[in-house]
Coordinates of C-alpha atoms in Angstrom, one line a residue:
Chain T
M1082 CA -4.3 26.7 20.1
N1083 CA -1.4 29.0 20.8
F1084 CA 0.3 31.1 18.1
F1085 CA 3.3 28.9 17.7
L1086 CA 1.2 25.8 17.3
I1087 CA -0.9 27.5 14.7
L1088 CA 2.3 28.7 12.9
Q1089 CA 3.8 25.2 13.1
R1090 CA 0.7 23.6 11.7
T1091 CA 0.3 26.1 8.9
I1092 CA 3.9 25.5 7.8
I1093 CA 3.3 21.8 7.8
I1094 CA 0.1 22.1 5.8
L1095 CA 1.8 24.4 3.2
F1096 CA 4.8 22.0 3.0
C1097 CA 2.4 19.1 2.4
L1098 CA 0.5 20.9 -0.3
Y1099 CA 3.8 21.9 -2.0
H1100 CA 5.2 18.4 -1.7
V1101 CA 2.1 16.8 -3.1
M1102 CA 2.1 19.2 -6.1
A1103 CA 5.8 18.9 -6.7
V1104 CA 5.8 15.1 -6.6
G1105 CA 2.7 14.9 -8.8
L1106 CA 3.9 17.2 -11.5
F1107 CA 7.5 16.0 -11.6
S1108 CA 6.3 12.4 -12.0
M1109 CA 4.2 13.0 -15.1
P1110 CA 5.7 10.8 -17.8
T1111 CA 8.2 12.6 -20.0
D1112 CA 7.1 10.3 -22.8
D1113 CA 3.8 12.1 -22.9
K1114 CA 4.7 15.1 -25.0
R1115 CA 1.3 16.7 -24.6
M1116 CA 2.1 17.4 -20.9
E1117 CA 5.7 18.6 -21.6
P1118 CA 4.8 22.3 -21.7
L1119 CA 3.1 22.1 -18.3
R1120 CA 6.0 20.1 -16.9
Q1121 CA 8.5 22.6 -18.3
A1122 CA 6.6 25.5 -16.9
V1123 CA 6.5 24.2 -13.3
L1124 CA 9.9 22.6 -13.2
P1125 CA 11.8 25.8 -12.1
Y1126 CA 9.5 25.9 -9.0
I1127 CA 9.7 22.2 -8.0
R1128 CA 13.1 21.0 -9.3
P1129 CA 15.3 22.6 -6.7
Y1130 CA 13.2 21.1 -3.9
L1131 CA 12.9 17.6 -5.4
L1132 CA 16.6 17.4 -6.4
T1133 CA 17.9 18.7 -3.2
T1134 CA 15.8 16.3 -1.1
S1135 CA 16.6 13.4 -3.5
Q1136 CA 12.9 13.0 -4.3
W1137 CA 13.2 13.1 -8.1
Q1138 CA 11.3 10.3 -9.7
Q1139 CA 10.0 9.0 -13.1
W1140 CA 7.9 5.8 -13.0
N1141 CA 8.7 4.2 -16.3
L1142 CA 9.4 0.7 -15.2
F1143 CA 8.5 -1.6 -18.1
A1144 CA 6.9 1.5 -19.7
P1145 CA 5.8 2.7 -22.2
D1146 CA 6.8 -0.8 -23.5
P1147 CA 8.9 -3.3 -21.6
L1148 CA 12.6 -3.5 -22.4
R1149 CA 12.9 -5.9 -25.4
R1150 CA 16.6 -5.6 -26.0
V1151 CA 18.4 -8.5 -24.3
T1152 CA 22.1 -7.7 -23.8
E1153 CA 25.0 -9.7 -22.6
F1154 CA 28.3 -8.1 -21.9
A1155 CA 31.8 -9.5 -21.9
I1156 CA 35.3 -8.1 -21.4
E1157 CA 37.6 -9.6 -24.0
K1158 CA 41.4 -9.4 -24.4
R1159 CA 43.4 -9.5 -27.5
Q1160 CA 45.6 -12.6 -27.9
G1161 CA 47.4 -12.7 -31.2
N1162 CA 44.9 -11.9 -33.8
A1163 CA 41.8 -13.0 -31.8
W1164 CA 39.7 -11.6 -29.0
V1165 CA 39.3 -14.1 -26.2
L1166 CA 37.0 -13.9 -23.2
S1167 CA 38.4 -12.4 -20.1
K1168 CA 35.2 -12.0 -18.1
S1169 CA 31.6 -12.8 -18.9
L1170 CA 29.1 -10.3 -17.5
T1171 CA 25.7 -11.9 -17.7
P1172 CA 23.0 -12.8 -15.1
K1173 CA 24.3 -16.4 -15.2
T1174 CA 28.0 -15.5 -14.6
L1175 CA 27.6 -12.8 -12.0
P1176 CA 26.7 -13.7 -8.4
W1177 CA 22.9 -13.3 -7.8
W1178 CA 23.4 -10.6 -5.2
R1179 CA 25.5 -8.5 -7.6
D1180 CA 24.0 -9.0 -11.0
T1181 CA 21.1 -6.4 -10.8
D1182 CA 23.4 -3.5 -10.0
E1183 CA 26.2 -4.5 -12.3
L1184 CA 24.1 -5.1 -15.3
K1185 CA 22.2 -1.9 -14.7
L1186 CA 25.5 -0.1 -14.7
L1187 CA 26.6 -1.8 -17.9
R1188 CA 23.3 -1.1 -19.7
R1189 CA 23.6 2.5 -18.8
L1190 CA 27.2 2.7 -19.9
E1191 CA 26.1 1.4 -23.2
D1192 CA 23.0 3.6 -23.4
G1193 CA 25.1 6.7 -22.7
G1194 CA 26.5 6.6 -26.2
D1195 CA 29.6 8.6 -27.0
A1196 CA 29.2 10.8 -23.9
F1197 CA 29.9 7.7 -21.7
A1198 CA 32.9 6.5 -23.7
P1199 CA 35.4 7.6 -21.0
L1200 CA 33.3 5.7 -18.4
R1201 CA 33.5 2.5 -20.5
R1202 CA 37.2 2.9 -20.7
R1203 CA 37.3 3.4 -17.0
Y1204 CA 35.3 0.2 -16.5
L1205 CA 38.0 -1.6 -18.5
E1206 CA 40.8 0.1 -16.6
M1207 CA 39.2 -1.2 -13.3
H1208 CA 39.2 -4.6 -14.8
C1209 CA 43.0 -4.3 -15.4
H1210 CA 43.5 -3.6 -11.7
E1211 CA 41.1 -6.2 -10.4
E1212 CA 42.5 -8.9 -12.6
N1213 CA 46.1 -7.6 -12.2
L1214 CA 46.5 -7.7 -16.0
R1215 CA 49.9 -7.1 -17.6
R1216 CA 50.8 -3.7 -18.9
G1217 CA 49.9 -3.4 -22.5
T1218 CA 47.0 -5.9 -22.4
W1219 CA 44.5 -4.8 -24.9
L1220 CA 40.9 -5.0 -23.7
R1221 CA 37.5 -4.4 -25.2
L1222 CA 34.0 -4.3 -23.8
A1223 CA 31.9 -6.4 -26.1
V1224 CA 28.1 -6.4 -26.1
R1225 CA 25.9 -9.1 -27.6
W1226 CA 22.3 -8.4 -28.1
F1227 CA 19.1 -9.3 -29.7
A1228 CA 15.6 -7.8 -29.6
I1229 CA 12.6 -9.8 -28.4
Q1230 CA 10.0 -9.6 -31.1
K1231 CA 7.1 -7.2 -30.8
P1232 CA 4.0 -9.0 -32.2
P1233 CA 1.0 -6.7 -32.6
F1234 CA -1.2 -9.2 -30.7
P1235 CA -0.6 -12.2 -28.4
V1236 CA 0.9 -15.1 -30.4
P1237 CA 1.9 -18.6 -29.4
T1238 CA 5.2 -18.8 -27.6
Q1239 CA 7.1 -20.4 -30.5
Q1240 CA 6.6 -17.3 -32.5
W1241 CA 8.5 -15.0 -30.1
G1242 CA 11.9 -16.0 -31.4
V1243 CA 13.5 -16.3 -28.0
A1244 CA 14.4 -20.0 -28.2
A1245 CA 17.1 -19.4 -30.9
P1246 CA 17.7 -15.7 -31.1
A1247 CA 19.8 -14.0 -33.7
W1248 CA 22.5 -12.3 -31.7
N1249 CA 24.4 -9.2 -32.8
T1250 CA 27.8 -8.3 -31.5
K1251 CA 29.8 -5.1 -31.3
S1252 CA 32.5 -3.5 -29.2
I1253 CA 31.6 -0.4 -27.2
G1254 CA 34.9 0.5 -25.8
E1255 CA 38.6 -0.4 -25.9
F1256 CA 41.5 0.1 -23.5
T1257 CA 45.1 -0.8 -23.1
C1258 CA 46.1 -1.7 -19.5
P1259 CA 48.7 0.8 -18.1
Chain A
M267 CA -10.1 24.6 18.8
T268 CA -13.8 24.7 19.2
L269 CA -13.9 28.4 18.1
Q270 CA -12.4 27.6 14.7
P271 CA -14.7 27.8 11.7
H272 CA -15.6 24.5 10.3
P273 CA -13.3 24.4 7.2
L274 CA -10.3 25.1 9.3
R275 CA -11.3 22.4 11.7
A276 CA -11.6 20.0 8.8
L277 CA -8.2 21.1 7.5
N278 CA -6.7 20.6 11.0
S279 CA -8.3 17.2 11.3
F280 CA -7.2 16.2 7.7
F281 CA -3.5 16.8 8.5
F282 CA -3.3 16.4 12.3
S283 CA -5.7 13.8 13.5
P284 CA -3.9 11.1 15.4
V285 CA -3.2 7.7 14.0
S286 CA -1.5 4.7 15.5
V287 CA 2.2 4.8 15.0
S288 CA 2.3 1.0 14.4
G289 CA 2.1 1.3 10.6
F290 CA 4.9 3.7 10.3
A291 CA 7.0 1.9 12.9
L292 CA 6.6 -1.4 11.0
M293 CA 7.5 0.4 7.8
R294 CA 10.6 1.8 9.6
M295 CA 11.7 -1.8 10.4
G296 CA 10.8 -3.1 7.0
W297 CA 12.7 -0.2 5.4
A298 CA 15.8 -1.0 7.5
A299 CA 15.5 -4.7 6.6
V300 CA 15.4 -4.0 2.8
V301 CA 18.2 -1.4 3.0
L302 CA 20.3 -3.9 5.0
W303 CA 19.5 -6.9 2.7
Y304 CA 20.3 -5.1 -0.5
G305 CA 23.1 -3.1 1.1
F306 CA 25.0 -6.3 2.0
G307 CA 24.6 -7.5 -1.6
E308 CA 26.4 -4.3 -2.6
L309 CA 29.1 -4.5 0.1
M310 CA 31.7 -6.0 -2.2
D311 CA 31.2 -3.2 -4.8
V312 CA 31.0 -0.2 -2.5
M313 CA 34.5 1.1 -3.4
R314 CA 33.9 0.3 -7.1
Y315 CA 30.6 2.2 -7.3
F316 CA 31.0 5.1 -4.8
S317 CA 34.7 6.0 -4.3
D318 CA 37.3 7.7 -6.4
A319 CA 38.9 4.4 -7.0
G320 CA 35.8 3.2 -8.8
I321 CA 33.8 3.8 -12.0
L322 CA 33.2 7.5 -11.2
P323 CA 36.4 9.2 -10.1
A324 CA 36.2 12.9 -9.6
A325 CA 37.4 13.6 -13.1
L326 CA 34.6 11.6 -14.7
E327 CA 31.8 12.3 -12.2
H328 CA 30.4 15.2 -14.2
L329 CA 29.5 12.7 -17.0
A330 CA 26.9 10.8 -14.9
V331 CA 25.7 13.1 -12.1
R332 CA 24.0 16.5 -12.2
E333 CA 25.9 19.4 -10.7
E334 CA 23.0 21.5 -9.3
F335 CA 20.8 20.9 -6.3
R336 CA 22.8 17.9 -5.3
F337 CA 23.6 16.9 -1.8
T338 CA 26.0 14.1 -1.0
L339 CA 28.4 13.6 1.8
L340 CA 30.5 11.6 -0.7
D341 CA 31.5 14.9 -2.3
V342 CA 33.9 15.3 0.6
V343 CA 34.4 11.7 1.5
R344 CA 36.1 10.2 -1.5
D345 CA 38.9 7.9 -0.3
P346 CA 37.9 4.2 -0.8
G347 CA 38.5 3.3 2.8
D348 CA 36.5 6.3 4.1
V349 CA 33.7 5.5 1.7
L350 CA 33.6 1.9 3.0
A351 CA 33.6 3.2 6.6
L352 CA 30.6 5.4 5.8
Y353 CA 28.8 2.5 4.2
L354 CA 29.4 0.4 7.3
L355 CA 28.0 3.3 9.3
L356 CA 24.9 3.1 7.1
M357 CA 24.6 -0.6 7.8
A358 CA 25.0 0.0 11.5
A359 CA 22.4 2.7 11.5
T360 CA 19.9 0.4 9.7
V361 CA 20.5 -2.3 12.3
C362 CA 19.7 0.3 15.0
I363 CA 16.5 1.2 13.1
L364 CA 15.6 -2.5 12.8
V365 CA 15.9 -3.2 16.5
G366 CA 14.6 0.2 17.6
F367 CA 17.8 1.4 19.3
F368 CA 17.6 5.2 19.1
P369 CA 15.4 4.8 16.0
R370 CA 14.8 8.5 15.3
I371 CA 18.5 9.5 15.3
A372 CA 19.4 6.2 13.4
T373 CA 16.7 6.9 10.8
V374 CA 18.0 10.4 10.1
V375 CA 21.6 9.2 9.9
A376 CA 20.7 6.2 7.6
V377 CA 18.4 8.2 5.3
L378 CA 21.0 11.0 4.8
L379 CA 23.7 8.4 4.1
L380 CA 21.4 6.5 1.7
F381 CA 20.7 9.8 -0.1
S382 CA 24.5 10.5 -0.2
F383 CA 25.3 7.1 -1.8
H384 CA 22.5 7.3 -4.3
E385 CA 23.5 10.8 -5.4
R386 CA 27.1 9.8 -5.7
N387 CA 26.4 7.2 -8.4
P388 CA 23.0 7.1 -10.0
L389 CA 24.1 4.7 -12.6
V390 CA 23.4 1.7 -10.4
L391 CA 20.0 2.9 -9.1
G392 CA 16.6 1.5 -10.0
G393 CA 13.0 2.0 -9.1
G394 CA 13.4 0.2 -5.8
E395 CA 16.1 2.6 -4.6
T396 CA 13.8 5.6 -5.6
V397 CA 11.0 4.1 -3.4
L398 CA 13.4 3.7 -0.5
R399 CA 14.4 7.3 -0.8
H400 CA 10.8 8.5 -0.7
V401 CA 9.9 6.3 2.2
G402 CA 13.1 7.4 3.9
L403 CA 12.2 11.1 3.7
L404 CA 8.8 10.4 5.3
L405 CA 10.4 8.3 8.0
M406 CA 12.6 11.2 8.9
F407 CA 9.6 13.4 9.4
A408 CA 7.6 11.0 11.6
P409 CA 8.4 10.2 15.2
V410 CA 8.9 6.5 14.3
G411 CA 10.5 5.6 17.6
R412 CA 7.1 5.6 19.3
G413 CA 6.4 2.1 18.2
F414 CA 8.4 -1.1 18.2
S415 CA 11.5 0.4 19.8
L416 CA 13.5 -0.5 22.8
R417 CA 12.3 2.6 24.6
R418 CA 8.7 1.6 23.9
L419 CA 9.5 -1.8 25.2
R420 CA 10.8 -0.3 28.4
M421 CA 7.6 1.7 28.8
Q422 CA 5.5 -1.4 28.2
W423 CA 7.4 -3.3 30.7
K424 CA 7.1 -0.6 33.4
Q425 CA 3.3 -0.5 32.9
W426 CA 3.1 -4.3 32.9
C427 CA 5.0 -4.4 36.2
M428 CA 2.8 -1.8 37.8
K429 CA -0.7 -2.5 36.3
K430 CA -0.4 -5.9 34.6
T431 CA -1.7 -4.3 31.4
L432 CA 0.0 -3.1 28.3
P433 CA -0.3 0.6 27.2
P434 CA -2.3 1.2 24.0
P435 CA -0.3 2.0 20.8
R436 CA 1.1 5.6 20.7
T437 CA -0.1 7.9 17.9
I438 CA 1.4 10.3 15.4
H439 CA -0.1 13.0 13.2
V440 CA -1.7 11.6 10.1
W441 CA 0.1 13.9 7.6
P442 CA 3.2 11.7 6.9
Q443 CA 0.8 8.9 6.2
R444 CA -1.2 11.0 3.8
L445 CA 2.0 12.0 1.9
L446 CA 3.0 8.3 1.7
L447 CA -0.4 7.4 0.3
W448 CA -0.1 10.2 -2.3
Q449 CA 3.4 8.8 -3.2
L450 CA 1.9 5.4 -3.8
I451 CA -0.9 6.8 -5.9
V452 CA 1.7 8.8 -7.9
I453 CA 3.8 5.7 -8.5
Y454 CA 1.0 3.6 -9.8
V455 CA -0.9 6.2 -11.8
A456 CA 2.3 7.6 -13.4
S457 CA 3.4 4.1 -14.2
G458 CA 0.0 3.2 -15.7
W459 CA -0.1 6.4 -17.6
D460 CA 3.3 5.8 -19.2
K461 CA 2.2 2.2 -20.1
L462 CA -0.7 3.6 -22.1
L463 CA 1.7 5.6 -24.2
G464 CA 3.2 2.4 -25.6
D465 CA 1.4 -0.3 -27.5
M466 CA 2.5 -3.6 -25.9
W467 CA 0.4 -3.2 -22.7
L468 CA -2.7 -2.4 -24.7
S469 CA -2.1 -5.3 -27.1
G470 CA -1.6 -7.7 -24.1
T471 CA 1.9 -8.8 -25.1
A472 CA 3.9 -6.8 -22.5
V473 CA 3.9 -9.4 -19.8
Q474 CA 5.0 -12.1 -22.2
A475 CA 7.9 -10.0 -23.5
T476 CA 9.0 -9.4 -19.9
L477 CA 8.8 -13.0 -19.0
Y478 CA 11.1 -13.8 -21.9
H479 CA 13.7 -11.2 -21.0
S480 CA 16.6 -13.1 -19.7
H481 CA 17.9 -10.2 -17.6
F482 CA 14.7 -10.2 -15.5
A483 CA 13.3 -13.7 -15.8
R484 CA 14.1 -15.9 -12.8
F485 CA 13.1 -19.1 -14.6
P486 CA 14.1 -20.5 -18.0
V487 CA 12.0 -19.8 -21.1
W488 CA 10.3 -23.3 -21.1
M489 CA 8.9 -22.5 -17.6
M490 CA 7.8 -19.0 -18.6
D491 CA 6.0 -20.6 -21.6
V492 CA 3.5 -22.0 -19.1
L493 CA 2.5 -18.5 -17.9
A494 CA 2.9 -16.7 -21.3
P495 CA -0.6 -17.5 -22.6
L496 CA -2.0 -15.5 -19.7
S497 CA -0.1 -12.4 -20.8
P498 CA -3.2 -10.5 -22.0
V499 CA -4.9 -11.1 -18.7
F500 CA -1.9 -10.0 -16.6
S501 CA -1.2 -7.0 -18.9
Y502 CA -4.7 -5.6 -18.6
A503 CA -5.0 -6.5 -14.9
T504 CA -1.8 -4.6 -14.3
L505 CA -3.2 -1.5 -15.9
L506 CA -6.5 -1.8 -14.0
F507 CA -4.7 -2.3 -10.7
E508 CA -2.6 0.8 -11.2
F509 CA -5.4 3.1 -12.1
L510 CA -7.7 1.7 -9.3
W511 CA -5.4 3.6 -6.9
L512 CA -7.0 6.8 -8.3
L513 CA -10.2 5.8 -6.4
M514 CA -8.3 6.5 -3.1
L515 CA -8.5 10.2 -4.0
L516 CA -12.2 10.2 -4.0
P517 CA -14.0 11.6 -0.8
S518 CA -15.9 9.0 1.2
S519 CA -19.2 10.4 0.2
L520 CA -18.5 9.8 -3.5
L521 CA -17.1 6.4 -2.8
A522 CA -20.3 5.5 -0.9
C523 CA -22.2 6.3 -4.1
I524 CA -20.5 3.4 -5.8
G525 CA -20.9 1.2 -2.7
L526 CA -17.3 1.5 -1.5
R527 CA -15.7 2.5 1.7
H528 CA -12.2 3.9 2.0
G529 CA -11.0 1.3 4.4
V530 CA -12.3 -1.6 2.4
L531 CA -11.0 -0.1 -0.9
K532 CA -7.5 0.4 0.6
R533 CA -7.3 -3.1 2.0
T534 CA -8.5 -4.6 -1.3
L535 CA -5.8 -2.6 -3.1
L536 CA -3.2 -3.7 -0.6
V537 CA -4.1 -7.4 -1.0
L538 CA -4.0 -7.0 -4.8
G539 CA -0.7 -5.2 -4.4
I540 CA 0.7 -8.1 -2.4
F541 CA -0.1 -10.5 -5.1
F542 CA 1.1 -8.1 -7.8
H543 CA 4.5 -7.3 -6.2
G544 CA 4.8 -10.8 -4.8
G545 CA 4.3 -12.2 -8.3
I546 CA 6.9 -9.8 -9.7
F547 CA 9.3 -10.8 -7.0
L548 CA 8.8 -14.5 -7.6
L549 CA 9.1 -14.3 -11.4
L550 CA 11.4 -11.4 -12.1
D551 CA 14.6 -10.1 -10.7
V552 CA 14.0 -6.3 -10.7
G553 CA 16.2 -5.5 -7.7
S554 CA 14.6 -4.1 -4.6
F555 CA 11.5 -2.6 -6.2
S556 CA 8.9 -5.2 -5.0
A557 CA 10.3 -5.4 -1.5
A558 CA 10.4 -1.5 -1.3
M559 CA 6.8 -1.2 -2.4
L560 CA 5.6 -3.9 0.0
V561 CA 7.4 -2.0 2.8
A562 CA 5.7 1.2 1.8
Y563 CA 2.3 -0.6 2.2
L564 CA 3.0 -1.0 5.9
G565 CA 3.2 2.7 6.4
I566 CA -0.4 3.3 5.3
L567 CA -1.9 0.8 7.7
T568 CA -4.1 2.2 10.4
D569 CA -5.6 0.8 13.5
A570 CA -8.7 -0.1 11.5
D571 CA -6.6 -2.2 9.1
F572 CA -4.8 -4.0 11.9
H573 CA -8.2 -4.6 13.5
A574 CA -9.6 -6.0 10.2
V575 CA -6.6 -8.3 9.7
R576 CA -6.9 -9.5 13.3
G577 CA -10.6 -10.0 12.8
F578 CA -10.1 -12.0 9.6
F579 CA -7.7 -14.4 11.1
N580 CA -9.5 -14.7 14.4
A581 CA -12.9 -15.2 12.8
R582 CA -11.4 -18.0 10.7
W583 CA -9.9 -19.6 13.8
L584 CA -13.2 -19.3 15.7
G585 CA -15.3 -20.5 12.8
G586 CA -17.0 -17.2 12.3
K587 CA -17.7 -16.5 15.9
K588 CA -17.0 -13.0 17.3
P589 CA -13.3 -12.7 18.0
S590 CA -12.1 -12.0 21.5
R591 CA -9.3 -13.0 23.8
Q592 CA -9.9 -16.7 23.8
I593 CA -6.8 -18.4 25.3
A594 CA -6.5 -17.9 29.1
V595 CA -2.9 -18.1 30.2
L596 CA -2.7 -18.9 33.9
Y597 CA 0.6 -17.7 35.3
D598 CA 2.2 -17.0 38.6
T599 CA 2.4 -13.2 39.3
Y600 CA 4.7 -13.8 42.3
C601 CA 7.4 -15.3 40.0
G602 CA 9.6 -12.9 38.1
L603 CA 10.4 -15.3 35.4
C604 CA 6.7 -16.1 34.8
T605 CA 5.8 -12.4 34.8
R606 CA 8.5 -11.8 32.1
A607 CA 7.4 -14.9 30.1
M608 CA 3.8 -13.6 30.2
F609 CA 4.9 -10.1 29.2
T610 CA 6.9 -11.6 26.2
L611 CA 3.8 -13.6 25.2
L612 CA 1.6 -10.6 25.3
I613 CA 4.1 -8.5 23.3
L614 CA 4.1 -11.2 20.6
D615 CA 0.3 -11.6 20.8
H616 CA -0.4 -9.5 17.6
L617 CA -3.7 -11.4 17.1
H618 CA -4.9 -10.5 20.6
R619 CA -5.8 -14.1 21.5
L620 CA -4.3 -14.3 24.9
K621 CA -5.9 -13.4 28.2
P622 CA -3.4 -13.3 31.0
V623 CA -4.9 -14.7 34.3
D624 CA -3.2 -14.5 37.6
F625 CA -3.9 -17.9 39.2
H626 CA -3.5 -16.3 42.7
D627 CA -6.7 -14.5 42.1
E628 CA -9.1 -17.0 43.5
E629 CA -12.2 -15.6 41.9
L630 CA -10.7 -15.6 38.4
R631 CA -9.2 -19.1 38.9
K632 CA -12.6 -20.5 39.9
K633 CA -14.3 -18.9 37.0
I634 CA -11.8 -20.0 34.3
V635 CA -10.3 -23.3 35.6
P636 CA -12.6 -24.5 38.4
D637 CA -11.3 -28.1 37.8
I638 CA -7.6 -27.4 38.3
T639 CA -6.2 -27.0 41.8
Y640 CA -3.9 -24.2 42.9
K641 CA -1.2 -26.7 43.6
E642 CA -1.3 -28.0 40.0
L643 CA -1.3 -24.5 38.6
D644 CA 1.8 -23.6 40.7
K645 CA 3.8 -26.4 39.1
A646 CA 3.6 -25.2 35.5
I647 CA 2.0 -22.6 33.2
H648 CA -1.4 -23.7 32.1
I649 CA -3.4 -22.5 29.1
R650 CA -7.2 -23.0 28.6
F651 CA -9.1 -22.5 25.4
I652 CA -12.1 -20.7 26.7
R653 CA -14.4 -21.8 23.9
T654 CA -13.5 -25.5 23.9
G655 CA -12.2 -26.0 27.4
K656 CA -9.1 -27.7 26.1
T657 CA -6.2 -27.3 28.6
L658 CA -2.5 -27.7 28.1
K659 CA 0.5 -27.1 30.4
G660 CA 4.2 -26.7 30.4
F661 CA 6.1 -27.2 27.2
E662 CA 2.9 -28.4 25.4
A663 CA 1.3 -25.1 26.3
F664 CA 4.1 -23.0 24.9
R665 CA 4.2 -25.2 21.8
T666 CA 0.5 -24.7 21.2
L667 CA 0.8 -21.0 21.9
S668 CA 3.5 -20.6 19.2
W669 CA 0.8 -21.4 16.6
H670 CA -1.2 -18.4 17.8
L671 CA 1.7 -15.9 17.9
P672 CA 2.4 -14.8 14.3
V673 CA 6.2 -14.2 14.9
L674 CA 6.6 -17.7 16.3
I675 CA 4.5 -19.6 13.7
P676 CA 7.6 -20.4 11.5
V677 CA 9.2 -22.0 14.5
A678 CA 6.1 -24.0 15.6
P679 CA 6.4 -27.0 13.2
F680 CA 10.0 -27.6 14.4
L681 CA 8.7 -28.1 18.0
Y682 CA 7.0 -31.3 16.8
L683 CA 10.2 -32.9 15.5
P684 CA 11.1 -36.2 17.2
G685 CA 13.0 -35.7 20.4
I686 CA 12.0 -32.0 20.7
S687 CA 9.0 -32.8 23.0
R688 CA 11.2 -34.8 25.4
L689 CA 13.9 -32.1 25.4
G690 CA 11.3 -29.3 25.8
R691 CA 9.6 -31.0 28.7
R692 CA 13.0 -31.6 30.4
V693 CA 14.1 -28.0 29.9
Y694 CA 10.7 -26.7 31.0
K695 CA 10.8 -28.8 34.2
R696 CA 14.3 -27.5 35.1
V697 CA 13.4 -23.9 34.5
A698 CA 10.1 -24.3 36.4
A699 CA 11.9 -25.8 39.3
R700 CA 14.2 -22.8 39.6
R701 CA 11.6 -20.2 38.8
K702 CA 11.0 -19.1 42.3
K703 CA 14.5 -17.8 42.5
C704 CA 13.6 -15.0 40.2
K705 CA 11.5 -12.6 42.4
H706 CA 8.7 -10.5 41.3
E707 CA 10.4 -7.5 42.9
S708 CA 13.2 -7.8 40.3
C709 CA 10.8 -6.5 37.7
S710 CA 13.0 -3.8 36.3
L711 CA 15.2 -3.5 33.3

């Protein structure tokens, strides 16, 4: 084997070892606080590589527990003294090829709390443009939700409370069309 | 090489031993298909999600994206029209990857564009997109154009014309495959680990809660009720399946102690995974995750796996007998059209059931079809099942072959519809009558 081949192979092996270590350590669940000191200690060495190459990852799908909060979003507009539906944003009302991304976006806009308030207003502003709403139309992003119960052990289906859930409603952002 | 000390030789072999490119090339095509499928679904929202006219204009971008170690072409391409053009370029590149047209360049372009879109707006990303990025990076590293590409097809055609054989699959170094396997292990084990930190998976109620979540459930609650009692079984089976992937890290010698072999273990996990992700895909709408994971499975397939799959289906077909090329296809090597048809059949013969036989070769002809005259063979393509002696010709031969060529199996039932046989025979007769016009010498692309 010539020198350049040995050099090339050595670089590849070192890269593989580094990649394996970086991916393994970065993926450790952040929910496991026992591992957090280790994770924090190695992050400065692996984060630049994983972020630059878009290899960041956390595998918390349906974990630690599955999502139990069922949410439905709607854009409502003010008419007189009442809020009326302008657009319903649920798996049933969105086209099947769009609902996953759109609902993911809406869930994250809600989860973002106060920090995402400007993004929720932006979402409503886009609705003004898309629906060509009149200037001064007052909109709000309403969320309806209920939580699927969390029984300590498997129970018959009737006891899950999903047949007639108790919905809660709140507004998570308001905007007046320009 | 031979002078190297043993540990270095082992290290060299661990990272650089050759493996068939077929697995990675299939993964390349699968990756492109998934990106294309979900990409088209997002087409109407490209400007809303990724341009300055959308949810994340420059002024608000800092709220949702990190500022350090971030690479995206969309930092410079921000105009809605330009973003859409870039997205269409991504779609075009994935089409090229799918058909194998300059696949290496197309892969690099598509992966970099996919990274760019994902980094521009992470608010719409899920687990499936993350898997696609990881697979994409490994595809960029591997010479994936060596298999299932137009260039490869040209090479195969040239060899077919010269030697009447197909070249063996080309190889790549094993290290991208090892990184992919590690990625799969990380996904499953990290996911299982996180599940252990909650209590619903351990109490057996997790699957039931998921089935009842209207955002994910594809079917109404009353239908999910039927599956719900199995929640404890599914919950524990999920945990077990995810942690079983750890066994793939054990060396062969240790696996042998518990009566396992790497190849068998891997194939068992892949079959379980197909049921696992297939089940998720069927019951739940979780975006591209299931499809992306199944695509990643393709990349860890080796020649031994292809051989095992082939052996499984062929042994079933042959009733347990040793599989070998069992269908003799007697064709005319002097006819360009027949040669091309035979080449196409062999390219599609993934189960290795066809044995091409030049009927001008008197010795072979007398050995395989002593009861059929040269004149009859010259009129139409004939196939003979070597084991049973059953013989078919013309349209019927092609129709029967379609059951043995996996890619054509979905089409096969339609060839039995009323009227199709008559039409097929007529078309075959016309084509066969003109076949001599296409000369063997025209064997070039």
